[in-house]
Every structure is written in structure tokens, then in C-alpha cells.
CSV table of C-alpha atoms and ligand atoms in Angstrom, one decimal:
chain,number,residue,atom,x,y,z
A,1,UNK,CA,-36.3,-10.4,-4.2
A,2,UNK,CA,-36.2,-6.8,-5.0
A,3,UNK,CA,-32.9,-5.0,-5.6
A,4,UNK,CA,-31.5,-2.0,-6.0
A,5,UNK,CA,-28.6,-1.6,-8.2
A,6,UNK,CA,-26.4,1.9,-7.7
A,7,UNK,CA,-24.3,2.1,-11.2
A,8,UNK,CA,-26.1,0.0,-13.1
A,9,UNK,CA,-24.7,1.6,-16.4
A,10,UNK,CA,-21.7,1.3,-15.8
A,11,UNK,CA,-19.0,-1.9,-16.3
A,12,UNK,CA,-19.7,-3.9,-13.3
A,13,UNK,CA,-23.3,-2.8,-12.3
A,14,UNK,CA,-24.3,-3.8,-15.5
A,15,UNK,CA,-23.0,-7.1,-15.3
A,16,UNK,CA,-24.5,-7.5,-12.0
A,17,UNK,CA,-28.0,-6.2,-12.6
A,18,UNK,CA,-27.9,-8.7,-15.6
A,19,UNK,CA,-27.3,-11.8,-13.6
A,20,UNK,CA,-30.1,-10.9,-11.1
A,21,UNK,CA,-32.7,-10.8,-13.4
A,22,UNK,CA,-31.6,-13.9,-14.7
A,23,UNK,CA,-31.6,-14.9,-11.7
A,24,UNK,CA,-35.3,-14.2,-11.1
A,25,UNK,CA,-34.8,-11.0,-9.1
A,26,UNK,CA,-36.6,-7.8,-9.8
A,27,UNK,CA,-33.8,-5.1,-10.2
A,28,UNK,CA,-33.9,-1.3,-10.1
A,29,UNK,CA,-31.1,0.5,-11.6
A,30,UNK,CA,-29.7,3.9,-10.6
A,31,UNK,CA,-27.5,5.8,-12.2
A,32,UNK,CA,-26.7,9.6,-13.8
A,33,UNK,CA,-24.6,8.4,-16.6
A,34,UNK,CA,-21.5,10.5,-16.1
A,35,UNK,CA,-19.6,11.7,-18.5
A,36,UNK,CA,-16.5,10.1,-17.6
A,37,UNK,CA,-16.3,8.1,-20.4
A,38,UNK,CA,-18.8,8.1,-23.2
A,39,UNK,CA,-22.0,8.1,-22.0
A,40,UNK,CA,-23.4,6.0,-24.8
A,41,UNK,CA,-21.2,2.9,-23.7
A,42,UNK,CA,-23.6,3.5,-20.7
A,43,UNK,CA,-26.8,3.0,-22.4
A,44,UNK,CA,-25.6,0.5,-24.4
A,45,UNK,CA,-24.9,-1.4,-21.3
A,46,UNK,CA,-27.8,-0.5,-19.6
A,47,UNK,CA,-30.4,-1.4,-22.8
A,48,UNK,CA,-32.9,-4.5,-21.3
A,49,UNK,CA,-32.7,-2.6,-17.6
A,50,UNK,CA,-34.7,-0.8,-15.8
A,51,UNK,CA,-32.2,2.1,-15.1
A,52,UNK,CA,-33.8,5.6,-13.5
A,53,UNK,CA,-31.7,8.4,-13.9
A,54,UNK,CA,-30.8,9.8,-10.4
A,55,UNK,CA,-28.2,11.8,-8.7
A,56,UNK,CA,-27.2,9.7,-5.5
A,57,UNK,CA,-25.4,12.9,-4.6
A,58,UNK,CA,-28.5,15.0,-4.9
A,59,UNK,CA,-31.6,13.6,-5.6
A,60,UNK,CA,-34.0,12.5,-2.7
A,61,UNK,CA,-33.3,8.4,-2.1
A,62,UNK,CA,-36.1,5.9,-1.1
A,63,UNK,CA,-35.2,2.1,-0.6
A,64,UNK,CA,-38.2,1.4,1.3
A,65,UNK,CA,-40.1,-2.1,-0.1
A,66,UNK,CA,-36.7,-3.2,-1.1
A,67,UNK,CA,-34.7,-6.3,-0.2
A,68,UNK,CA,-31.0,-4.5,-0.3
A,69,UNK,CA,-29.1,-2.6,-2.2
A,70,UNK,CA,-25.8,-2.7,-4.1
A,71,UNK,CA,-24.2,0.0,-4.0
A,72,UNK,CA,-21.3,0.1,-7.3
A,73,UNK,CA,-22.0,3.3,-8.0
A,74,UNK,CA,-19.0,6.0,-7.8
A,75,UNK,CA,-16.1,8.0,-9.9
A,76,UNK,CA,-13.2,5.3,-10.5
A,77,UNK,CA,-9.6,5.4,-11.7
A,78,UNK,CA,-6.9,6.1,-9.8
A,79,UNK,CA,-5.9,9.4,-11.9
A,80,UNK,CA,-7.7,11.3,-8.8
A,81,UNK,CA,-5.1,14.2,-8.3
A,82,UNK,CA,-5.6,17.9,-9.0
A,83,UNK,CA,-9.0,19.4,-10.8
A,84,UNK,CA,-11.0,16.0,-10.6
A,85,UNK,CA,-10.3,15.6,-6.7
A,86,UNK,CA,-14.0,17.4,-5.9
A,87,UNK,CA,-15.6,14.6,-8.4
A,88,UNK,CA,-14.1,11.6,-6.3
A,89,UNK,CA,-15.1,13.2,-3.2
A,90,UNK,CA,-18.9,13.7,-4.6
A,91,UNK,CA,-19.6,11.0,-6.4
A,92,UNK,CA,-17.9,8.3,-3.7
A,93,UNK,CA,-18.2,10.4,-0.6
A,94,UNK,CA,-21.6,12.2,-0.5
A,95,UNK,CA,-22.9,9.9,-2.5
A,96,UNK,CA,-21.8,6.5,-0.6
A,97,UNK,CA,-23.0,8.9,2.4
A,98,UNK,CA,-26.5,9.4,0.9
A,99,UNK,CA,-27.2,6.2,-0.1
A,100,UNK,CA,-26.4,4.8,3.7
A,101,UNK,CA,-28.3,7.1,5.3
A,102,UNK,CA,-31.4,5.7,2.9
A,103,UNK,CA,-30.3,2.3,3.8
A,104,UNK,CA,-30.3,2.7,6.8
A,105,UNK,CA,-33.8,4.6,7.4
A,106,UNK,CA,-35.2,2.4,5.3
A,107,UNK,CA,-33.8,-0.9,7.3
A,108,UNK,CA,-32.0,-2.5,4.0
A,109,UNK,CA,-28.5,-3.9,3.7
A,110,UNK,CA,-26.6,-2.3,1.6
A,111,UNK,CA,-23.1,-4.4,-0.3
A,112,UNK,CA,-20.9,-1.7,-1.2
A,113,UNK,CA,-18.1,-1.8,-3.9
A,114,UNK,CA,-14.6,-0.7,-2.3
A,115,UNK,CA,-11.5,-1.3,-3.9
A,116,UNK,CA,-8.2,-3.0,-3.6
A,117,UNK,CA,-6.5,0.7,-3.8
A,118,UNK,CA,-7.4,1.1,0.3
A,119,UNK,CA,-4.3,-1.1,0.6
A,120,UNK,CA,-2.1,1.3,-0.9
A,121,UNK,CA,1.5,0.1,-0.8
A,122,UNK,CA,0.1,-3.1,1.4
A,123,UNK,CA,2.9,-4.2,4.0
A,124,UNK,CA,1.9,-7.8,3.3
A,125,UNK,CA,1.5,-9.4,0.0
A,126,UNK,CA,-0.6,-11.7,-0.6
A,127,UNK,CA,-2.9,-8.6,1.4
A,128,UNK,CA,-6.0,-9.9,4.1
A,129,UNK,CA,-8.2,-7.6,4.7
A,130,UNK,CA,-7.0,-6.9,8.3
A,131,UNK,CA,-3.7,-5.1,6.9
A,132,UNK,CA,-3.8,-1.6,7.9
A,133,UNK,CA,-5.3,0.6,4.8
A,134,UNK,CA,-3.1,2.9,3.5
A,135,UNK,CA,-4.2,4.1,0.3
A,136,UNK,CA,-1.7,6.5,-1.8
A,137,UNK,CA,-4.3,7.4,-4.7
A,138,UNK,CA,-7.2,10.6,-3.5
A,139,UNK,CA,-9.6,7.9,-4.9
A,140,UNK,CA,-8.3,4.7,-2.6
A,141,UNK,CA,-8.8,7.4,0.0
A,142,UNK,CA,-12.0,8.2,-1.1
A,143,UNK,CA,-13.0,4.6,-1.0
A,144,UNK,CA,-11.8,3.9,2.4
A,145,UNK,CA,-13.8,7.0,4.1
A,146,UNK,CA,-17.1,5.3,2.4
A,147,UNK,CA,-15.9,2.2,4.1
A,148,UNK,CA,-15.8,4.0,8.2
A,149,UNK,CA,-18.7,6.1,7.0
A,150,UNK,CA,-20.8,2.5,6.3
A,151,UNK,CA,-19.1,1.9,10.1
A,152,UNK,CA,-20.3,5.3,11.6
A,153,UNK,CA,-24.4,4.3,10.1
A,154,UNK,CA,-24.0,0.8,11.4
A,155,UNK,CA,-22.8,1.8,14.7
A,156,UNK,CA,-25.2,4.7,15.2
A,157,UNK,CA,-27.9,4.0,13.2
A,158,UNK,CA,-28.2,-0.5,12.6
A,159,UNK,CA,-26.9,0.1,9.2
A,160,UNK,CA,-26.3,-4.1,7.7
A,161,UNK,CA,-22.9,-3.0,5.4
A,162,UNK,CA,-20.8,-5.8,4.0
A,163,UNK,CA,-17.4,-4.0,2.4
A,164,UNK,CA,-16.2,-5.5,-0.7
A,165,UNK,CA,-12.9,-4.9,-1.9
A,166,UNK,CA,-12.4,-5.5,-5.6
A,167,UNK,CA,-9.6,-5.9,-7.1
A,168,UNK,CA,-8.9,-4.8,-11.0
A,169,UNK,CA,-11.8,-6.1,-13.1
A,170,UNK,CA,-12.1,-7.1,-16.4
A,171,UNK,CA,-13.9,-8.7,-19.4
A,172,UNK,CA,-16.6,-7.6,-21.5
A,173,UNK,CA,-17.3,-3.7,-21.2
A,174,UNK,CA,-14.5,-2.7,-19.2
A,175,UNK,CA,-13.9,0.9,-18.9
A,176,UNK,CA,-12.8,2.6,-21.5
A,177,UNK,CA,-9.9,4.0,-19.8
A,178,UNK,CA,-8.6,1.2,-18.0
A,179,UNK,CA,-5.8,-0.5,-19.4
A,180,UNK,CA,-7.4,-3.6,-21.9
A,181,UNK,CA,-9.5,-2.0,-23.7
A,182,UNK,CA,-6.7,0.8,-24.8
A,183,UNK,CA,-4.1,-2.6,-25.6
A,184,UNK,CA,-7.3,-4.4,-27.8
A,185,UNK,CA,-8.0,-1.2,-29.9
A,186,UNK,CA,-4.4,-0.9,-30.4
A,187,UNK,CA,-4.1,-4.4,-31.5
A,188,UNK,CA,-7.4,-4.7,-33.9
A,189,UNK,CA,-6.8,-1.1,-35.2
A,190,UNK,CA,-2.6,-1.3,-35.5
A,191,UNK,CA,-1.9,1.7,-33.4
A,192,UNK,CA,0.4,2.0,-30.5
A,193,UNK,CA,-0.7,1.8,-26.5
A,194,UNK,CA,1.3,3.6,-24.2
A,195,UNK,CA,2.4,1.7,-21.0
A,196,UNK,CA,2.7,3.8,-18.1
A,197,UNK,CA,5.9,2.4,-16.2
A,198,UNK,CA,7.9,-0.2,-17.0
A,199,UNK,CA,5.2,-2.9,-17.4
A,200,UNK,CA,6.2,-5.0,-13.6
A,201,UNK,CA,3.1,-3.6,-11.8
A,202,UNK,CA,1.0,-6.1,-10.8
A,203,UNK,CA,-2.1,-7.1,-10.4
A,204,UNK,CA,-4.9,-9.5,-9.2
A,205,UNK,CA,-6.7,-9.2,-11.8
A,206,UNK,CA,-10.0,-10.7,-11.8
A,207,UNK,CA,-12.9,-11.3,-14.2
A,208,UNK,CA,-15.9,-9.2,-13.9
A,209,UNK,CA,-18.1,-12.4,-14.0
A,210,UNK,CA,-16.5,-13.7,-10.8
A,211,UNK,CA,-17.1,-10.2,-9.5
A,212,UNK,CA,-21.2,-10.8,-9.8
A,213,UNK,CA,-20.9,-13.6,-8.5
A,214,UNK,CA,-19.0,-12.7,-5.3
A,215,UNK,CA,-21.2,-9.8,-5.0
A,216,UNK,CA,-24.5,-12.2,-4.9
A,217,UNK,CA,-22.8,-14.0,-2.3
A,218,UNK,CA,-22.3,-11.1,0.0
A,219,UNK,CA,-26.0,-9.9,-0.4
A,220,UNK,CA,-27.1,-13.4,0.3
A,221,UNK,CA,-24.8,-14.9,3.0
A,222,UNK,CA,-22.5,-12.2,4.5
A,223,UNK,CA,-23.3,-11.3,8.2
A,224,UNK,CA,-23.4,-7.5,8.5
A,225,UNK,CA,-20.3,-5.8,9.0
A,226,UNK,CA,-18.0,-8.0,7.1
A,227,UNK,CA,-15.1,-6.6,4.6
A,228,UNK,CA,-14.2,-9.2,2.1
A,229,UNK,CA,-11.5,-9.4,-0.7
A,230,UNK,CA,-12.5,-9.7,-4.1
A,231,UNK,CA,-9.5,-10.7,-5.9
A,232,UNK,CA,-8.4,-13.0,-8.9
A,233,UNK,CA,-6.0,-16.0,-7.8
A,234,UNK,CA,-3.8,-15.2,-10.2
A,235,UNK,CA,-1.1,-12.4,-10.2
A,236,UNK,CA,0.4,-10.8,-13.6
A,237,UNK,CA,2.4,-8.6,-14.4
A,238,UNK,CA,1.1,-6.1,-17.4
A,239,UNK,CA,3.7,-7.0,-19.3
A,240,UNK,CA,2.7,-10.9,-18.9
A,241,UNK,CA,-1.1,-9.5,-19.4
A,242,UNK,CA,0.1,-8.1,-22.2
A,243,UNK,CA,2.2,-10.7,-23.8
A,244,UNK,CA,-1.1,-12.9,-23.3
A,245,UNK,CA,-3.1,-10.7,-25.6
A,246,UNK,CA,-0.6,-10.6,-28.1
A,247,UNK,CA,-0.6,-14.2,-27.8
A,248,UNK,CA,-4.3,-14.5,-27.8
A,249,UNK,CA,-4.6,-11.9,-30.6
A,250,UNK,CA,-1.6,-13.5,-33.0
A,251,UNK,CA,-0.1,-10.1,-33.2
A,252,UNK,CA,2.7,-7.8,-31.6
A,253,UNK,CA,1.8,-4.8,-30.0
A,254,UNK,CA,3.4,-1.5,-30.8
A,255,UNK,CA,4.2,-0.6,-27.1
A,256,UNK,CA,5.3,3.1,-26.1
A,257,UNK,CA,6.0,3.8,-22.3
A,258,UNK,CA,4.7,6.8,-20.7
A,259,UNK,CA,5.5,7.6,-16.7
A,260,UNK,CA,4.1,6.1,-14.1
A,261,UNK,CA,0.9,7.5,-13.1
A,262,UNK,CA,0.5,8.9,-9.7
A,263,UNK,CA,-1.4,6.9,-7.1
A,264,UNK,CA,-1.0,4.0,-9.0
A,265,UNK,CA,-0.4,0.4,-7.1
A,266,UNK,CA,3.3,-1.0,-8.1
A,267,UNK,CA,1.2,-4.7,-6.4
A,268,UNK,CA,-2.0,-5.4,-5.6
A,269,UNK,CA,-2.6,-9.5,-4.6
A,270,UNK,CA,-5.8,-10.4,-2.7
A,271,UNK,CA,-5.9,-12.8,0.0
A,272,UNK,CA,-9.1,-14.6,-0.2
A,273,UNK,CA,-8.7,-17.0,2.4
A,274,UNK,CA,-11.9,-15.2,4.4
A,275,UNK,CA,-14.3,-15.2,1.7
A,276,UNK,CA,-13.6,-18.9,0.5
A,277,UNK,CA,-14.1,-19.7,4.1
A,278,UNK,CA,-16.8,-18.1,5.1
A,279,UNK,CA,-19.0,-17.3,1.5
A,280,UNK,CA,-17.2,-20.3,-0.4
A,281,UNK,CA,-16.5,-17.8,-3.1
A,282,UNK,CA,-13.2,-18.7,-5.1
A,283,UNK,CA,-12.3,-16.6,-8.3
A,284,UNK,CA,-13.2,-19.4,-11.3
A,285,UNK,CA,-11.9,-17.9,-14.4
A,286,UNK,CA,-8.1,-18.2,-15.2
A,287,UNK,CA,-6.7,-15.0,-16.4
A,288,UNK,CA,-6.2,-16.4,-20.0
A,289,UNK,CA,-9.8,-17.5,-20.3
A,290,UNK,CA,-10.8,-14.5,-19.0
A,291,UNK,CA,-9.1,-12.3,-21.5
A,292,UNK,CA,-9.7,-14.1,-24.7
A,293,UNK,CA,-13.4,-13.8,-23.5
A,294,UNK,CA,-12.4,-10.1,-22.9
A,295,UNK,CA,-10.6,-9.8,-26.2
A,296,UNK,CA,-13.4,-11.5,-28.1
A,297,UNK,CA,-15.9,-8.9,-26.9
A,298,UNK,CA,-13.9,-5.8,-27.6
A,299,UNK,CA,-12.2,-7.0,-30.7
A,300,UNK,CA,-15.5,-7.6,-32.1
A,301,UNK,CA,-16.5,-3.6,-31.2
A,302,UNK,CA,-13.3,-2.6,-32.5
A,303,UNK,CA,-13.5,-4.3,-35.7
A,304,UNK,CA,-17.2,-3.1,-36.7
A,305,UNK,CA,-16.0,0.8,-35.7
B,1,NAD,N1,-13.5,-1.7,-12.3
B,1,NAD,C1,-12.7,-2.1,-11.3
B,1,NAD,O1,-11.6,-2.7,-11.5
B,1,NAD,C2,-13.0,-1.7,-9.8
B,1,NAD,C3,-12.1,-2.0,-8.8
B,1,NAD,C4,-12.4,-1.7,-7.5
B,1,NAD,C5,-13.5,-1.1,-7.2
B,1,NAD,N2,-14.4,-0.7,-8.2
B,1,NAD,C6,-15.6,0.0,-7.8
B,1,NAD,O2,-16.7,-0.7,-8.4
B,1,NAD,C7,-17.7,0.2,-8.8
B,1,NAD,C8,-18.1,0.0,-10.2
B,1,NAD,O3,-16.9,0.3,-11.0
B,1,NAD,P1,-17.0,0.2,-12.6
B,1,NAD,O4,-15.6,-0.1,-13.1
B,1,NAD,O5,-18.1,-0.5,-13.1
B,1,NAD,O6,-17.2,1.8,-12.9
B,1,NAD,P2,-18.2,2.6,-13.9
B,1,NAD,O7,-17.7,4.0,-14.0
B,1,NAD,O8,-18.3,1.8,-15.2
B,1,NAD,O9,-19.6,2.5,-13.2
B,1,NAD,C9,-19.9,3.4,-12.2
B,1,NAD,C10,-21.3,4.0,-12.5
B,1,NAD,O10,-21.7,4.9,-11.4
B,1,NAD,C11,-22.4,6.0,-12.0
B,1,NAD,N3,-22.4,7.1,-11.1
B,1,NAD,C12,-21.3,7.8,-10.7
B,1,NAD,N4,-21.7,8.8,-9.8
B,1,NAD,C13,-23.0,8.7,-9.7
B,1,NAD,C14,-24.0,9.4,-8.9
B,1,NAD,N5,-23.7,10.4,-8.1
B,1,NAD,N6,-25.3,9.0,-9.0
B,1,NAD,C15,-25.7,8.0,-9.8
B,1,NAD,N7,-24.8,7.3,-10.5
B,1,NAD,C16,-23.5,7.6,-10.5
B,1,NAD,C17,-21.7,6.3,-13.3
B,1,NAD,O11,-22.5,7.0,-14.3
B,1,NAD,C18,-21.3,4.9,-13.8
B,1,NAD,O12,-22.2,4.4,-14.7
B,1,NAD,C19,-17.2,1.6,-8.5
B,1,NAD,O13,-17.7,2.0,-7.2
B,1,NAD,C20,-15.7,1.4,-8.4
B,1,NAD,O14,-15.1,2.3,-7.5
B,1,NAD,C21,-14.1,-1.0,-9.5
């Protein structure tokens, strides 16, 4: 098959690029390289792809001769108030809105990459996807207007969408300003990491390789219009993340708390009852295996800094 692959330098499009062509596929990366975080984490990530540099919010977009498209590109974090807000709405909004309109002249499904942040402060926990959205970050929100703008194009125009929401990856290349990456430098190098709130936010984490593989699934087996969960089966706290790395790492971290950041989850727990069901997808990685795999990736970086 032919793919397209939106944010293919980036933590998660890499990944899955990666897979396909192992997989056999012919894969066609998109992406601007944003400066979010360093841009040379991006090529370093993208090095062995084909990745074109392209503006989804700008440039002209032709899927035609493709099979589908996976759509991970966008402006994460949840740190979405103030200055940035016109970012989030660019690079999710307008861009998400380009790339459907392409998909949709050009007759291709398209898997796009939502978020567990829709959920907001979910009213049920463990959260199906069926629980009413109410996202409290300006990103979540981004994220959920992509989702009823892949709705409007399928409704008005045949666009195939399947939704995934994913909740809080990890392992090897994680974002440089997500939370690991900050505890593994701290770690390796001796320096503190801040903890923003008191360490009893949770998570379903999940490992970035159970990610690809879910995301496969959807292209391959999801009927159009479905919204699927993407979620670890295990819930931690960050302190019990972070007690596991110390563990993992044989060493005590020098831990400083900051505030809580606005629009952050205090729980995020996927229900993943509907994608076992119907995709047979399960999360496979065990949070412990997944971070020492996570940890022996970035210590490594650290380490030859
Ligand atoms: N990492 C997570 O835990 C997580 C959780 C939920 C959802 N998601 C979603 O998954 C997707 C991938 O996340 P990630 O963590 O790999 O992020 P990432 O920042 O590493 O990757 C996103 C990539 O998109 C590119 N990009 C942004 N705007 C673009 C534009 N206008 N045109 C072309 N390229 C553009 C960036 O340069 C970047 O390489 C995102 O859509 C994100 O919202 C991620």
C-alpha cells in the first residue's frame, strides 16, 4: 500500500512511518519541522524516511494515488493558554481542516490522531468513548473541533475518518517537553526535575509501540466513522511513574514541585473495551517494560551529551 504519514518527524509519526516500511508499505512523510522543540530531534527521527517538507496549513495537498492517510500531524501539549493559543488553532485546526478536505476530494481514508484531553474532567473513569467531551485545555478543544470537522467532511462530502484517541505516549523519542524525558536527564545528569502538582495525576500511560500498532489496525480494519480509545491498561500515578524510574535507574531523584499547570488532566483512564472488541487491539507493553525500554533509549542520549 501507499501511505501518507502527516508528522512523520515528530515522536509518534516517526514510529509509525518506521513500522510501515517494515512492514512493506511505501510511506510518504509530511511534515514542516516546527520549532517546538528542537528541530534537529526531528531530523534525527526522520533520517531513513522519505519526509517532504510541507505546510498542511498552507501548502497545496494532493493524496490522489494513495491508499490513506494518517494524519498525526499537529501542535501538542496541553500548555495551550495565552500567546500560543493561534499555534494550536493552526496547526490542529486549519491544518486537520486541510488535510480532510484533500482526503476527501481525493476519496482516501484518513486515521486521525485525537487525544485523551477531549475528555477533560471525564464524568466516568475508566472513560468510553461515548462520555460526553469536555476538554478543559485550548488544545483538548482544539482536538475535539478536528474530530466534528472529520464529521462535517464525512457527512457532506463521504469523507472515511476513524478518530483515535491517544492517551499519554511514551518510549523512545518522546517529546522533549513531556514529562520522562525531563525525569531521565535529571537522573543521568544529577539535576533536579520539577513536578508540577503534587505527583497524584494520573495517567494511562501507554507505550508508543502499542500506539503504531493500534494505529495499523484502524487504517486496516476500522469501518469509517469509528472513535476509538487508545489507552495503556495500566493507570499510575507520576509519582508511582516516577518511583519506577528511580527504581529502574538505581538512583533517587532530586524532585522540586512547581504548580499545577493549567488544562492539565488530574485522571485520564481509557476504556478499551470497543477497540479489543471490535480491532482486537489490547495495549501489550506493561508500564515497567515500557519505561526501562524508554529509559534505556534516553539515558543512552543523555549520557553521550
Ligand atoms: N504524544 C502523546 O502523548 C499524544 C497524546 C494524544 C494525542 N497525540 C497526538 O498525536 C500526534 C503526534 O504527537 P507527537 O507526540 O508525536 O507530537 P510531535 O510534536 O512529536 O509530532 C507532531 C509533528 O507534526 C509536525 N507539524 C505540526 N504542524 C504541522 C503543519 N502545519 N504541517 C506539517 N507538519 C506539522 C511537527 O513538526 C511535528 O514533527 C499529534 O497530533 C498529537 O496531538 C499525542
Amino acid at each position: 500500500m501507499r501511505y501518507v504519514v502527516t508528522g512523520a518527524a515528530g515522536f509518534i509519526g516517526s514510529h509509525l512511518a518506521e513500522a510501515l516500511q517494515v512492514a512493506g508499505h511505501e510511506v510518504r512523510g509530511l511534515d514542516c519541522f516546527t520549532d517546538y522543540y528542537d528541530p534537529a530531534l526531528k531530523e534525527e527521527n526522520a533520517r531513513g524516511l522519505d519526509v517532504r517538507r510541507l505546510d498542511l496549513a498552507e501548502e497545496e495537498l494532493d493524496f490522489s494515488g494513495f491508499d490513506g492517510v494518517f494524519h498525526l500531524a499537529g501542535q501538542p501539549g496541553v500548555r495551550s493558554f495565552g500567546d500560543v493559543f493561534p499555534l494550536y488553532v493552526r496547526r490542529n485546526v486549519l491544518a486537520s481542516q486541510r488535510v480532510f478536505e484533500a482526503a476527501a476530494t481525493a476519496g482516501v481514508r484518513v486515521v486521525f490522531s485525537s487525544s485523551s484531553s477531549v475528555y477533560g474532567d471525564a464524568e466516568r473513569y475508566p472513560t468510553p468513548e461515548d462520555t460526553p467531551p469536555q476538554p478543559v485545555s485550548p488544545y483538548g478543544i482544539t482536538k475535539l473541533t478536528c474530530e466534528h470537522l472529520a464529521r462535517a467532511y464525512a457527512r457532506s462530502f463521504g469523507l472515511d475518518a476513524v478518530v483515535l484517541r491517544y492517551f499519554n505516549a511514551y518510549g523512545p523519542r518522546q517529546r522533549p517537553d513531556m514529562a520522562f524525558p525531563r525525569v531521565v536527564a535529571a537522573l543521568v545528569e544529577g539535576g533536579s526535575f520539577t513536578l508540577y502538582g503534587d505527583g497524584g495525576q494520573s495517567r494511562s500511560f501507554t507505550y508508543v509501540g502499542d500506539i503504531v500498532a493500534a494505529t495499523v489496525l484502524a487504517m486496516e480494519r476500522a469501518g469509517a466513522g469509528a472513535v476509538y480509545n487508545v489507552g495503556g491498561g495500566q493507570e499510575a500515578t507520576m509519582n508511582e511513574a516516577l518511583a519506577l524510574l528511580e527504581e529502574i535507574a538505581g538512583r533517587t531523584l532530586d524532585r522540586r514541585h512547581g504548580p499545577p499547570v493549567p488544562g492539565d488532566q488530574r485522571r485520564t483512564k481509557a476504556d478499551t473495551t470497543r477497540i479489543r472488541d471490535e480491532l482486537g487491539w489490547e495495549p501489550r507493553t506493561p508500564l515497567e517494560v515500557g519505561l526501562r525500554a524508554h529509559w534505556e533509549w534516553a539515558a543512552g542520549r543523555v549520557g553521550a551529551r
